[in-house]
Amino acid sequence: MKRLLAVCWGLFLGLCACPVWAEENFTINHQLHYEIHPNGSATVNQEISLTNQLADVYATRYSLTLQEVSVSNVSASDAGGPIQPQISRQGRETTVALVFNQPAVGKEKTLRFNLNYDALNLAQKNGQVWEINIPQLVLENASTNGQMTLAVPTSFGRLALMRPAPLKSETRQGVNLYFFDLQQAIGNGVNANFGEFQIFDFVLTYHLDNPTHSQISTEIALPPDTAFQQVLYQKLTPPPLNVRLDNDGNWLAQYQLRAQEKININAMGQAKIFATPQNDFLIPHADTIKRNLASQAYWPVDHPLIQAKAKQLTTPRAIYDFVVNHLEYRLDRVADDPQRLGALAALQNPQQAICTEFTDLFIALARAAGIPAREINGFAYTTNAAVRPLGMITDILHAWPEYWDESRQVWIPVDPTWGKTTNGVDYFSKTDMNHFAFAIHGEQSNFPYPAGSYKATDTPSKDVQVEFGQKLVDVNSQVAVNFQLPGAITIENTGRNALYYLKPQVTSVTLRINLPESSSKNIIVLPPFAKQKIQLTLASLKPFNFQDNLVTVVVNGQSFRQTVKIYAFPWQVAAGGGGLILLIIILFLTRPWNYAKKT
């Protein structure tokens, strides 16, 4: 008696179950073609061949289950003609079932059929970036092979990232074609970003309170530049006294609060997020890199359990894979204002993890393995909090780690949390342009606090507002120079962006200008609102200099001038004049002419 089987094939964005059929029953070949249209909709064509491996087993039905995918215009056919699809929807799942017109009966017999449909949400434009998500393919038969093709309009812009990497690509008549082996898409799907960069407009509020009876000084962490982002500030009110750069690269704005004073600080600006690191970004000092190997409160590098596991994991990739596979994400913990557990607790209790545990465990294992690593707190855009969740309660924040790539001389961001919750999307090889860093934790595991953590104690508030930007603000690189002659000048960044590798030139025609050995006039980085004082000494080049002397400072392509009086007397004249005065005093006291008269 011949056995009839219904072939089930899953196409999913999330986790699901699919009936299993014995892999020895069929050899399956899939030819999948995804054509993305300029408006973001997609047409999907599947050409499928089922070859029987047994004489008494053949397929009569085929079903396709899609999760998180909206479909329309479903059509199908086989050698017997059109097939009427049976479509059912339950929650976010859509199932398409086909009953074949002419099943192929007999060993080595092949049934060929086509399935076509439109998918409305495979491509979406978020801000400046087109993001394409081809869901993972769940194929229960190990004897499946084939090819997948993705066609994307050239109008989408430059390819920023694609995971997995295609086997090859080519351009035809306004369309970029990317070719994959079907096995590449099984389990992971395909994720691609097109665009030069992403733009986020942001408004951040910091609530500061001085409950003491004396003046205090404090700092807030402003979102800084990193290798993968550039931050432009349109407003920071009230303005800070200064902004300093710490060893981790944080921008710390300095404020003074009077006794029992409360102030609200508002920062407004724009962030450009890149898929690849910026060229020639600041390379940290070797001592800073070394400090990112140290043990910290949430990263107990020296603990025997951490050390033992790290010995088994010698590369960042191995550590990432272990963290993704070992930990389980607990979405319900996010709503409960959870306590940060740290790396050791995450290792010992893998069922209780949120983004902080994924991050802490990666960092502790990396440092124990001799790989510098650090934590990033910030904003991460997602359309599905269940698939790509956010884990910090202070407004809508996320945590992810970075490791130091010595060969590339850059900090590389990875996201094991999203690698877990997206069920296999590769957030190691490349992240995306949806991660916006607020604060960097390297030398300390819990400081500085990111924006969104500076809360008022009396009233709840939403202090982090981030949305996609449509147009870049003007950069407007400007500095101002404050002269404190003859002893110093101060250079202030009055523009919107950080300035790098400034080399102020201080000159004068009539004065010699010297810098003390402890002072350097080269400025490696000057964040927005920051001030840098340069100590100097002035000496006249001409004797009897009683005139106004012009001092010129050229920096950032701008020129500033100030006059100063330097009263100069040559030392020879001063010495000679002193000697003459001394001689007159001696002559006055001894009066030798009186002795001459008496004789």
XYZ file of C-alpha atoms in Angstrom, residues 66 134 215 237 468:
5
model
C 5.086 32.209 7.330
C 14.263 37.528 4.308
C 28.177 73.836 46.010
C 21.232 74.186 27.630
C 14.836 58.812 12.376
